[in-house]
Coordinates of C-alpha atoms (C1' of nucleotides) in Angstrom, one line a residue:
Chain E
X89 CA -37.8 153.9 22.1
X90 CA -36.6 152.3 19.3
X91 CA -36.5 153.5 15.6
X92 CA -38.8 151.3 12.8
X93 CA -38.1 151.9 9.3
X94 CA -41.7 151.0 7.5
X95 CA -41.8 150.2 4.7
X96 CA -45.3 150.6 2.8
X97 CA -46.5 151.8 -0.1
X98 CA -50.3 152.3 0.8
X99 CA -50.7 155.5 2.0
X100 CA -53.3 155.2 4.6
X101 CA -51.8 151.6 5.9
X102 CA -48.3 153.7 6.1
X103 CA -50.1 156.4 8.0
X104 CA -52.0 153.5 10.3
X105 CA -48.6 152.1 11.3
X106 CA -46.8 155.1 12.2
X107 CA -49.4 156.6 14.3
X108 CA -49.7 153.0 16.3
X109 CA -45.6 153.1 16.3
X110 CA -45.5 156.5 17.9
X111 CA -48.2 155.7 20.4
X112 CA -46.2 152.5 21.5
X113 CA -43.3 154.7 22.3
X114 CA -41.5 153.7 18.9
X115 CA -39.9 156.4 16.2
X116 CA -41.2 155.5 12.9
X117 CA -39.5 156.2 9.7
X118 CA -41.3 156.4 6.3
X119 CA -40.3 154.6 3.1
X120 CA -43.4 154.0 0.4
X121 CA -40.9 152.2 -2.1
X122 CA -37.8 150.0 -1.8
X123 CA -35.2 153.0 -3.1
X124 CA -36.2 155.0 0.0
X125 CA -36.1 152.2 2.3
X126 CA -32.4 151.2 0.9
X127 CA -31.2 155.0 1.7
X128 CA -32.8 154.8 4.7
X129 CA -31.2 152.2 6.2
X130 CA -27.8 152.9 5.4
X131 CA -28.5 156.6 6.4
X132 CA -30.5 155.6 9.9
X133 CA -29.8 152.3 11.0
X134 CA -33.1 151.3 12.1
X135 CA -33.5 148.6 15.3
X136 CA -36.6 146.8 13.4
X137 CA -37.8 146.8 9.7
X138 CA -41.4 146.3 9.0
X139 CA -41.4 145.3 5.3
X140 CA -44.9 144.7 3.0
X141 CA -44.2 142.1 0.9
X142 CA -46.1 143.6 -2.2
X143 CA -44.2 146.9 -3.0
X144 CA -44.2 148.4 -6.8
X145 CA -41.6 147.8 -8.3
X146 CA -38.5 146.0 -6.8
X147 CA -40.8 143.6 -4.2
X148 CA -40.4 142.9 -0.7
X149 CA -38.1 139.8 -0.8
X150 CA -35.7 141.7 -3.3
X151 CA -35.0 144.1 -0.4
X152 CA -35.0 141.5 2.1
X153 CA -32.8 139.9 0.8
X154 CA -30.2 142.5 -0.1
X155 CA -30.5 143.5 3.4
X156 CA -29.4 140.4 4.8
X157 CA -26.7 140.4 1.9
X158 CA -25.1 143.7 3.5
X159 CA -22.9 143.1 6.5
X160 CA -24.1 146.5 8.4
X161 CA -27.6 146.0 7.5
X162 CA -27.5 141.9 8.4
X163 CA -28.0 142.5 12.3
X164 CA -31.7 144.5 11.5
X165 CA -34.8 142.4 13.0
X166 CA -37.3 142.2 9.8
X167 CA -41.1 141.7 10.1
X168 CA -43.0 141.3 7.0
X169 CA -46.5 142.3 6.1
X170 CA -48.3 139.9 4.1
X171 CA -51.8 139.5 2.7
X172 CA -54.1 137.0 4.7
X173 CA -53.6 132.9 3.7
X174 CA -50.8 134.3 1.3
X175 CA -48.8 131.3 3.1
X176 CA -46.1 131.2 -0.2
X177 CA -44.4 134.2 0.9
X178 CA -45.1 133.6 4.1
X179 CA -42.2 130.8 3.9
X180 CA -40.3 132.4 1.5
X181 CA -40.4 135.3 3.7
X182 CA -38.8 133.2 6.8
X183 CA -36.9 131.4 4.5
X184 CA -35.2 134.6 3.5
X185 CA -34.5 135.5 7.1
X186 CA -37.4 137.5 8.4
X187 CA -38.0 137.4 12.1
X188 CA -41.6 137.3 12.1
X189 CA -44.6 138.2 9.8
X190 CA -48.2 139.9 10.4
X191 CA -51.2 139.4 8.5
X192 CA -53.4 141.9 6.8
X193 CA -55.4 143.0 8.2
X194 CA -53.9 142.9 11.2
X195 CA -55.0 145.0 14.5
X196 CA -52.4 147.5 15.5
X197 CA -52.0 145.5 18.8
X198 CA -51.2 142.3 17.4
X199 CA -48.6 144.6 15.2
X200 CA -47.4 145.8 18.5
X201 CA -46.8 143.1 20.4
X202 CA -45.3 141.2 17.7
X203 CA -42.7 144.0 17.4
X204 CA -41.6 144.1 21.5
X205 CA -41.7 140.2 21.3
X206 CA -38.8 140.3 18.5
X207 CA -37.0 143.7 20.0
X208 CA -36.4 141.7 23.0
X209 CA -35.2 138.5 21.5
X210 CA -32.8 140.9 19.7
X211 CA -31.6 142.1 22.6
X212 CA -29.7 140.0 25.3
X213 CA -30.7 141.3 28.6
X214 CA -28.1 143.2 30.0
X215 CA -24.8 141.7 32.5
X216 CA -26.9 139.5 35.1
X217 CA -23.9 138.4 37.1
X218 CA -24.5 139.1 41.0
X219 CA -21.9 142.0 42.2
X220 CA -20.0 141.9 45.7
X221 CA -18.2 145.0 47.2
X222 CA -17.5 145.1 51.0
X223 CA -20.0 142.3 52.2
X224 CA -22.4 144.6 50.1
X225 CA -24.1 142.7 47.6
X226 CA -26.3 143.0 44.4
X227 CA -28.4 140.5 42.4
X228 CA -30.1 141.8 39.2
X229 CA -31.8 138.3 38.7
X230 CA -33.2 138.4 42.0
X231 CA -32.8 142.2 42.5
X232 CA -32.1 141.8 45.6
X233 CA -29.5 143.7 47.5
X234 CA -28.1 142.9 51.5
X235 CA -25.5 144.0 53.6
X236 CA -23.9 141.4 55.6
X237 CA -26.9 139.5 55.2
X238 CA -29.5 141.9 56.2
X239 CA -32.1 143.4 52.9
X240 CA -31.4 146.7 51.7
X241 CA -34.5 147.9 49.9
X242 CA -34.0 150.8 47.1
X243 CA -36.4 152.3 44.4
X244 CA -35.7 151.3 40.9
X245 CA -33.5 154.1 40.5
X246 CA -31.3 153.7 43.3
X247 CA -31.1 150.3 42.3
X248 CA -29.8 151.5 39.3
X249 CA -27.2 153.8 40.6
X250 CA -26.0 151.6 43.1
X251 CA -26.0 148.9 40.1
X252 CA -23.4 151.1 38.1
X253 CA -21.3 152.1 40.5
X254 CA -21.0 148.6 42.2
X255 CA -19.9 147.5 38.2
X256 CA -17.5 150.6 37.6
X257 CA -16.1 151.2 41.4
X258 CA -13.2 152.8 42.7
X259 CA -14.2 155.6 39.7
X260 CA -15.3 159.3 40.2
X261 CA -18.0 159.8 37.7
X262 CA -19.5 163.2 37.0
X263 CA -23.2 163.8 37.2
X264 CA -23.6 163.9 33.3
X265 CA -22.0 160.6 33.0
X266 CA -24.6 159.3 35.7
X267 CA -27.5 160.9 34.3
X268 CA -26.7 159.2 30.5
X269 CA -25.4 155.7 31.9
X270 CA -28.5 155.1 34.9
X271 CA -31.0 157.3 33.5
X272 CA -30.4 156.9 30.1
X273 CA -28.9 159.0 27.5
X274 CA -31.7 160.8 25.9
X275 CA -33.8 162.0 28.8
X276 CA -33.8 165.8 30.2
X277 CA -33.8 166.3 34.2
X278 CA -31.3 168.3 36.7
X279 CA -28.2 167.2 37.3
X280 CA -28.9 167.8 40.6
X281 CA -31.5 165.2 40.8
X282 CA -28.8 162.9 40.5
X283 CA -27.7 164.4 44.3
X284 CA -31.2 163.6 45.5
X285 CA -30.5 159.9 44.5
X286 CA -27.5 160.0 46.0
X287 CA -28.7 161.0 48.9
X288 CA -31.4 158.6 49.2
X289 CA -28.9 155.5 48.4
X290 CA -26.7 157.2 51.3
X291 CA -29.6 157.0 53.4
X292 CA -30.5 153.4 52.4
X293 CA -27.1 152.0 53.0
X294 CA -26.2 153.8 56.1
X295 CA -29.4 152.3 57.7
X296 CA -27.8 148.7 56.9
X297 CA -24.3 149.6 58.2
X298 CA -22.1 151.0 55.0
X299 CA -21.3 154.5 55.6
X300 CA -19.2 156.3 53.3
X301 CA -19.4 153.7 50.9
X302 CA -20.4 156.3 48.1
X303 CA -17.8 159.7 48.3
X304 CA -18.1 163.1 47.0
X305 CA -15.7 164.6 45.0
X306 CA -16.2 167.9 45.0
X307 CA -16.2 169.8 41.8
X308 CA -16.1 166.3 39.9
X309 CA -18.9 164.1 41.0
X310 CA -19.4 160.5 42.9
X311 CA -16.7 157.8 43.6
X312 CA -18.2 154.2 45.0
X313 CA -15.4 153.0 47.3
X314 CA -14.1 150.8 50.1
X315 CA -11.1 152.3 50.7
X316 CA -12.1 154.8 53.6
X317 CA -9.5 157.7 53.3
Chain H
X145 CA -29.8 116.2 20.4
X146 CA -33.1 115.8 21.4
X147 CA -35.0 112.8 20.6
X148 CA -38.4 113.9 18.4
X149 CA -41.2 111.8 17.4
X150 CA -43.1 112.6 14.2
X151 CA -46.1 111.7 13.8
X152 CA -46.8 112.3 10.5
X153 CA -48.6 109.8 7.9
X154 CA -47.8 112.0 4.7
X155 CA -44.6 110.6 3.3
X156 CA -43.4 113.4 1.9
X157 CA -44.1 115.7 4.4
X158 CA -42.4 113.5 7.1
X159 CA -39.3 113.0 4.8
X160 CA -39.4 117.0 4.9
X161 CA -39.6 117.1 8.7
X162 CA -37.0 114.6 9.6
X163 CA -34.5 115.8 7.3
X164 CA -34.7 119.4 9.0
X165 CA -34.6 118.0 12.1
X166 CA -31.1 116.1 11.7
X167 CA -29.7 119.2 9.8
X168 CA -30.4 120.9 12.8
X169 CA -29.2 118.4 14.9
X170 CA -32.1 116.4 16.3
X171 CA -33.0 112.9 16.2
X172 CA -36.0 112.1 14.3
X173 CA -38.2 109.0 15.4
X174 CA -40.6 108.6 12.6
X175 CA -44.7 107.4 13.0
X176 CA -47.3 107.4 10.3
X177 CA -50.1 106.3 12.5
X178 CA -51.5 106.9 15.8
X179 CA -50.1 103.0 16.7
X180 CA -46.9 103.5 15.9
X181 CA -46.9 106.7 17.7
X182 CA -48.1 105.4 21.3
X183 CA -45.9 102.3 20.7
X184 CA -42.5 104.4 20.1
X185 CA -44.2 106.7 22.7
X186 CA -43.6 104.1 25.6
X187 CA -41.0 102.3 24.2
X188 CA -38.3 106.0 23.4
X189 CA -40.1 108.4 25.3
X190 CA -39.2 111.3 23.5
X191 CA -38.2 114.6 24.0
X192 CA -41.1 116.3 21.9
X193 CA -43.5 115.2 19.7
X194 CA -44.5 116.9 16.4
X195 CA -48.3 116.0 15.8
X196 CA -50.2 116.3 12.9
X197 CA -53.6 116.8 13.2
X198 CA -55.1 115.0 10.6
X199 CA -54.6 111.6 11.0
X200 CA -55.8 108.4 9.4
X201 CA -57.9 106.6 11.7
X202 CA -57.5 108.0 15.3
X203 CA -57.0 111.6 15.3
X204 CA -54.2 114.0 16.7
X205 CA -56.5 115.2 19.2
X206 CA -56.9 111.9 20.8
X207 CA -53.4 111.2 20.7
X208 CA -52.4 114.2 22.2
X209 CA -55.3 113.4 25.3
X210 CA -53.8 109.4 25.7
X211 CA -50.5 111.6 26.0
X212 CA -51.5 113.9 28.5
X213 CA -53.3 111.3 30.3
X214 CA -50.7 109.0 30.7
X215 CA -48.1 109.2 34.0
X216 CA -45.2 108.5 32.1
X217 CA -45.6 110.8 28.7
X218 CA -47.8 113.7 30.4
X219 CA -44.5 115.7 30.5
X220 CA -43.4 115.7 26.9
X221 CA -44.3 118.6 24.8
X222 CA -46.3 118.7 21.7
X223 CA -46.1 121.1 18.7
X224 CA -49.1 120.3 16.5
X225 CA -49.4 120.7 12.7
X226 CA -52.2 122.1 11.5
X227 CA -53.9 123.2 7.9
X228 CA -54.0 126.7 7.4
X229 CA -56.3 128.8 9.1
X230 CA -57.7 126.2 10.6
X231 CA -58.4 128.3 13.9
X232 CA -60.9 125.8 16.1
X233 CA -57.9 123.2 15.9
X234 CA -55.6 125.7 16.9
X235 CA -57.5 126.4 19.9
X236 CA -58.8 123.3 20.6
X237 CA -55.4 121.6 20.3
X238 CA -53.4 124.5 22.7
X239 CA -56.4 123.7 25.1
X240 CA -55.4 119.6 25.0
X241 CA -51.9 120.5 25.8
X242 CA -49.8 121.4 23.0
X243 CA -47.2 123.5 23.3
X244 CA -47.5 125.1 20.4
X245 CA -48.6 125.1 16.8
X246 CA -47.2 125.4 13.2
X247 CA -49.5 125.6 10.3
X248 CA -48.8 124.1 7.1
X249 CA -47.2 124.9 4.9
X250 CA -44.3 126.1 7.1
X251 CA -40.8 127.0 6.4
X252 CA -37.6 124.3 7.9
X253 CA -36.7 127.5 9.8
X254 CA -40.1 128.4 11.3
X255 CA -40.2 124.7 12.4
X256 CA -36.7 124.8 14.0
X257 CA -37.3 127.8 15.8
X258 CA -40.3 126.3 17.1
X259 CA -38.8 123.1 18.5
X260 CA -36.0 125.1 19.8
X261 CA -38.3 127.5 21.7
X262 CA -40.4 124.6 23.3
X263 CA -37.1 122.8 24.3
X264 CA -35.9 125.7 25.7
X265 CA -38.9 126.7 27.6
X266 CA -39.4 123.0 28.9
X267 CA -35.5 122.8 29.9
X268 CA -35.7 124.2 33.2
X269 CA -38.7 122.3 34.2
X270 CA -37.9 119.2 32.3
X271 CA -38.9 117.4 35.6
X272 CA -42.6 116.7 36.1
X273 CA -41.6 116.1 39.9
X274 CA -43.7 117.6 42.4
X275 CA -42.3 121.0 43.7
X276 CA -42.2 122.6 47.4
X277 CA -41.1 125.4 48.6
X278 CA -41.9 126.6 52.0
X279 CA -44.3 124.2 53.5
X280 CA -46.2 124.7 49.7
X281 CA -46.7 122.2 47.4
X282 CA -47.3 121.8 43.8
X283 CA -47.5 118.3 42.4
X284 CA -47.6 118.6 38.3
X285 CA -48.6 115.1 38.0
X286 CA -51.9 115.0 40.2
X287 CA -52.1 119.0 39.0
X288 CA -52.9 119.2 42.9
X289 CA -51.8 121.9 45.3
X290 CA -51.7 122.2 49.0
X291 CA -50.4 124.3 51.8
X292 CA -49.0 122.6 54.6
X293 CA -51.9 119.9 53.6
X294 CA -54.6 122.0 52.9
X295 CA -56.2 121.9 49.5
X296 CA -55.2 125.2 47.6
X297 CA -57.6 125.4 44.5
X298 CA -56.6 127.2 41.6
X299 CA -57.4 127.8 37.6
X300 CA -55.6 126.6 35.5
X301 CA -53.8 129.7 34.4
X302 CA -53.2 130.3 37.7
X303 CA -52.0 126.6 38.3
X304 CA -49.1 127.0 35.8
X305 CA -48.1 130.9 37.2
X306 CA -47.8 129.3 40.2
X307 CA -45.8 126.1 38.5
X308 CA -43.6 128.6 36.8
X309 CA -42.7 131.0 40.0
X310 CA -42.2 127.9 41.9
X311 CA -39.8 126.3 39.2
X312 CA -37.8 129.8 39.1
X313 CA -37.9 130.9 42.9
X314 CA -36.3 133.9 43.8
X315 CA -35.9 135.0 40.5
X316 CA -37.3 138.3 39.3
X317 CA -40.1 137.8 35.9
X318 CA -41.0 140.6 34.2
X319 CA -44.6 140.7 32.9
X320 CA -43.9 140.1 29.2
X321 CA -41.1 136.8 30.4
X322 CA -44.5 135.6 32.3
X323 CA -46.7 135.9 29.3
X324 CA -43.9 134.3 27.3
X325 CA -43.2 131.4 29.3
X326 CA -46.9 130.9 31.0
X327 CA -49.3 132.0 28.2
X328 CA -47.2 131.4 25.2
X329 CA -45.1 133.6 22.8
X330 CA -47.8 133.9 20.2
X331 CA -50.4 134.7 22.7
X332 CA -51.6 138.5 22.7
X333 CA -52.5 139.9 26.0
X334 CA -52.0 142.8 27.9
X335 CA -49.3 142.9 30.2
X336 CA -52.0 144.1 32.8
X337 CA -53.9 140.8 32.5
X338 CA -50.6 139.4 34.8
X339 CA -51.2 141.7 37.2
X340 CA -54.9 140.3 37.7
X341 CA -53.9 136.7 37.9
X342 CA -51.3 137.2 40.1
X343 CA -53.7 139.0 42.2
X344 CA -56.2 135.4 42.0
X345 CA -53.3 133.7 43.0
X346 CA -52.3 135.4 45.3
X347 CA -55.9 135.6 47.0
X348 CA -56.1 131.7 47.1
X349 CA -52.6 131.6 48.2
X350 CA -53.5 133.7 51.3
X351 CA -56.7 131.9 52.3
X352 CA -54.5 128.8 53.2
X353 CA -52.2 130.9 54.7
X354 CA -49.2 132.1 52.5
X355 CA -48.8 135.4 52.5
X356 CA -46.3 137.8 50.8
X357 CA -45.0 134.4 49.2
X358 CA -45.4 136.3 46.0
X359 CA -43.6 139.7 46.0
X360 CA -44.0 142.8 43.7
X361 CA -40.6 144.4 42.0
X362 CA -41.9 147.8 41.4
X363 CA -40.7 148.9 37.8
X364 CA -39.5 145.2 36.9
X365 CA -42.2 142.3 37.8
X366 CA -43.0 139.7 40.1
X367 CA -41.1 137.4 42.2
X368 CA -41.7 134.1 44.3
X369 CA -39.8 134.1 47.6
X370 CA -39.6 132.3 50.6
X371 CA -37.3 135.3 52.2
X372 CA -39.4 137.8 53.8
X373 CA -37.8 141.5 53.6
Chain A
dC1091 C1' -12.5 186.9 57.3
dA1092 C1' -16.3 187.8 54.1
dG1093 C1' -17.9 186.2 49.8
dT1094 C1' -19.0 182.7 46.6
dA1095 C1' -19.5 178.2 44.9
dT1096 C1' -20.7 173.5 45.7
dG1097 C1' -23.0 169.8 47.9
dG1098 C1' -26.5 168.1 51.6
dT1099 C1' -31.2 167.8 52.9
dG1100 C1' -36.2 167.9 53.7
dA1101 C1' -40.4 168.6 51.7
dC1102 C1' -43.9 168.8 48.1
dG1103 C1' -46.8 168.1 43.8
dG1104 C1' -47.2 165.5 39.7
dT1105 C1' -46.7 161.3 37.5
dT1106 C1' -46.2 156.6 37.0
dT1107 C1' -47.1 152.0 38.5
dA1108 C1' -49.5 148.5 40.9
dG1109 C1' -53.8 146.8 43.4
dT1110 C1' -58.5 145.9 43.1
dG1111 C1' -63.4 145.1 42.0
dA1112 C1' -66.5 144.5 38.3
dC1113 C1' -68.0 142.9 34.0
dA1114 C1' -68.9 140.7 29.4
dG1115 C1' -67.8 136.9 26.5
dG1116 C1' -66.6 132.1 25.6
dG1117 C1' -66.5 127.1 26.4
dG1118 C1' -67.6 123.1 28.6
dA1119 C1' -70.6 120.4 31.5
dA1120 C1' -75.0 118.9 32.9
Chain O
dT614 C1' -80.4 124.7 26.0
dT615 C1' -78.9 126.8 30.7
dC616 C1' -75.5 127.2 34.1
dC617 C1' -71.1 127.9 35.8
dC618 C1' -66.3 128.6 35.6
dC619 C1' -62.5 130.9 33.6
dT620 C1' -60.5 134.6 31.2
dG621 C1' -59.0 139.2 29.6
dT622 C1' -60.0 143.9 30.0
dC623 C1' -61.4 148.2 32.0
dA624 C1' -62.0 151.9 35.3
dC625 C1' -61.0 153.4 39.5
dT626 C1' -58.2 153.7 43.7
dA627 C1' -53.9 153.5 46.3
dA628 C1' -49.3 153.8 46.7
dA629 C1' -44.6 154.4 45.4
dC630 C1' -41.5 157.1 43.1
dC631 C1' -39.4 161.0 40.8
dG632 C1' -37.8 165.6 39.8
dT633 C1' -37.5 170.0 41.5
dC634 C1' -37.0 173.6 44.7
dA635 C1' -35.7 176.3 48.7
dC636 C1' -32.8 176.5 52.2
dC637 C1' -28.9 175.1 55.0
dA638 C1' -24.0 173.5 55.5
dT639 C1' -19.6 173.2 54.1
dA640 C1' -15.5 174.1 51.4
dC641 C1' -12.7 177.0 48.6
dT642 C1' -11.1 181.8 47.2
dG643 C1' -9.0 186.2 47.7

DNA sequence: CAGTATGGTGACGGTTTAGTGACAGGGGAA
DNA sequence: TTCCCCTGTCACTAAACCGTCACCATACTG
């Protein structure tokens, strides 16, 4: 769910955009000239900025350009919208530092996988190192967890869970910290689903061996540890 | 430092090209002919070749097949240069073996990120040797597979999934790092269309005898694995 | 000791994700 | 040209997973 500042001055191209945006999961924001666009980037922070090239007024590159110029702005992924076999600003466009560029006409999934391709170049997956905790061990590249050799297998979530707390061990953490670091900070569900979870990890684990590896602290939340007390 | 060849018979354009390629740190080896090209070919083999496709005499195309069809150079990959809009060449020329395609004009950058993505996506797999894993064998060279000596047929798109999982064993691949590294990053596909090709592989991979070699990370991808869990 | 709060647990529907067969279009070969 | 292979997409099915609840067990309180 990322937020996309678009910037577009035709009306029904604007509306074409957004509605593909929010149907890809993404949070559009409007801008039909560059003055809007400048506010709303300092005001929002958007994670991607699709920019038309022709705008009335101060054009495209101007804005470009004096985004890149600005150190909290210089970070933001542009991709530009150009006219078909315009290939001048096409270079001038990359030249000035945008990430990528789409075509008009352009169909809205071309738009859409353009913008995942350059989200997740932006983004540098997340640690990848293998974890080991008590002969317990964790792989995100392979995603693979054993005990002592034998396979543990866990649901995505689990894998999650058991992910964090193998990285931040020896720590009680509450269920709202769980909930916004494994599920994510913006979703809605119990906080005792994050029990359930629990549970189930409990159950995967003890079936290869590691009881008590995960403790309750009651009244505060969950504690990973190999310290048996 | 990689070593490229240009082949290239516009001066100016060539002067362009190599000058980008030492600011960015390459090493430019410079043909304006299709001659000079094959002869620097054998004589350097290079780390990647930048093709144009309009050359005097004997074409790009035809280099590019006397590239691919030769033991020694079949590994090396090609970006091809292309007029504008030029769409059958594109196609045609991806089809030959290039890796990828920029279209003139281009920008130094666009160029550079190019090269740099090809380079990186050959890295791994920079060897052209034959792979095995588990009693399977993928030869890259013969583009012949077999299990445990039988003949395992397979399309090409298959071929190179098959190439890629076995050049990154163990490893978890999420659909859009398969389309990126086996289809290409400017290809647009759905992310669904992996799961049906790893189905076709998996379907000839079976009927010689391999099962589960190719495992499903629910929520994250696909992975190749000799380890059964 | 009863009463209350907190966590454990099993089960259940709904939703999401992957597997699968079919199909139309394109390109190359004959 | 026709034929055949390959490819990407779709619709449908199958399965895994998730969040929630109800109920039980345990711990704390006075």
């Amino acid at each position: 769910m990322a937020r996309i500042l678009v910037v577009e001055d035709e009306p029904s191209i604007q509306e074409l955009i957004s509605v593909t945006l929010t149907r890809t999961g993404h949070d559009p924001l409007r801008a039909p000239d560059a003055e809007t666009a400048l506010r709303l980037l300092q005001a929002e922070l958007p994670d991607l900025v699709l920019l038309d090239w022709m705008l009335p007024g101060q054009s495209g590159i101007d804005l470009a350009r004096r985004l890149r110029g600005d150190e909290r702005t210089r970070g933001v992924p542009i991709i530009m919208l150009t006219a078909r076999g315009d290939e001048q600003s096409k270079v001038t466009g990359l030249e000035t530092g945008a990430d990528d560029y789409v075509t008009k006409p352009f169909s809205p999934r071309e738009l859409a996988a353009r913008i995942k391709a350059v989200l997740r170049r932006q983004k540098p997956q997340a640690t990848e190192d293998p974890v080991e905790i008590d002969g317990l061990r964790l792989d995100p590249a392979t995603h693979r967890v054993t005990a002592r050799g034998a396979a543990v297998v866990l649901g995505p979530t689990e894998f999650r869970l058991l992910h964090f707390f193998m990285t931040h061990a020896e720590r009680v953490h509450s269920r709202a910290q769980l909930l916004d670091s494994v599920w994510g900070d913006h979703v809605f569900v119990e906080e005792r689903t994050v029990d359930v979870h629990i549970r189930r990890l409990r159950g995967a684990l003890e079936a290869s061996g590691h009881d008590a590896l995960i403790q309750t602290v009651r009244g505060s939340g969950y504690r990973l540890s190999c310290q048996k007390d």
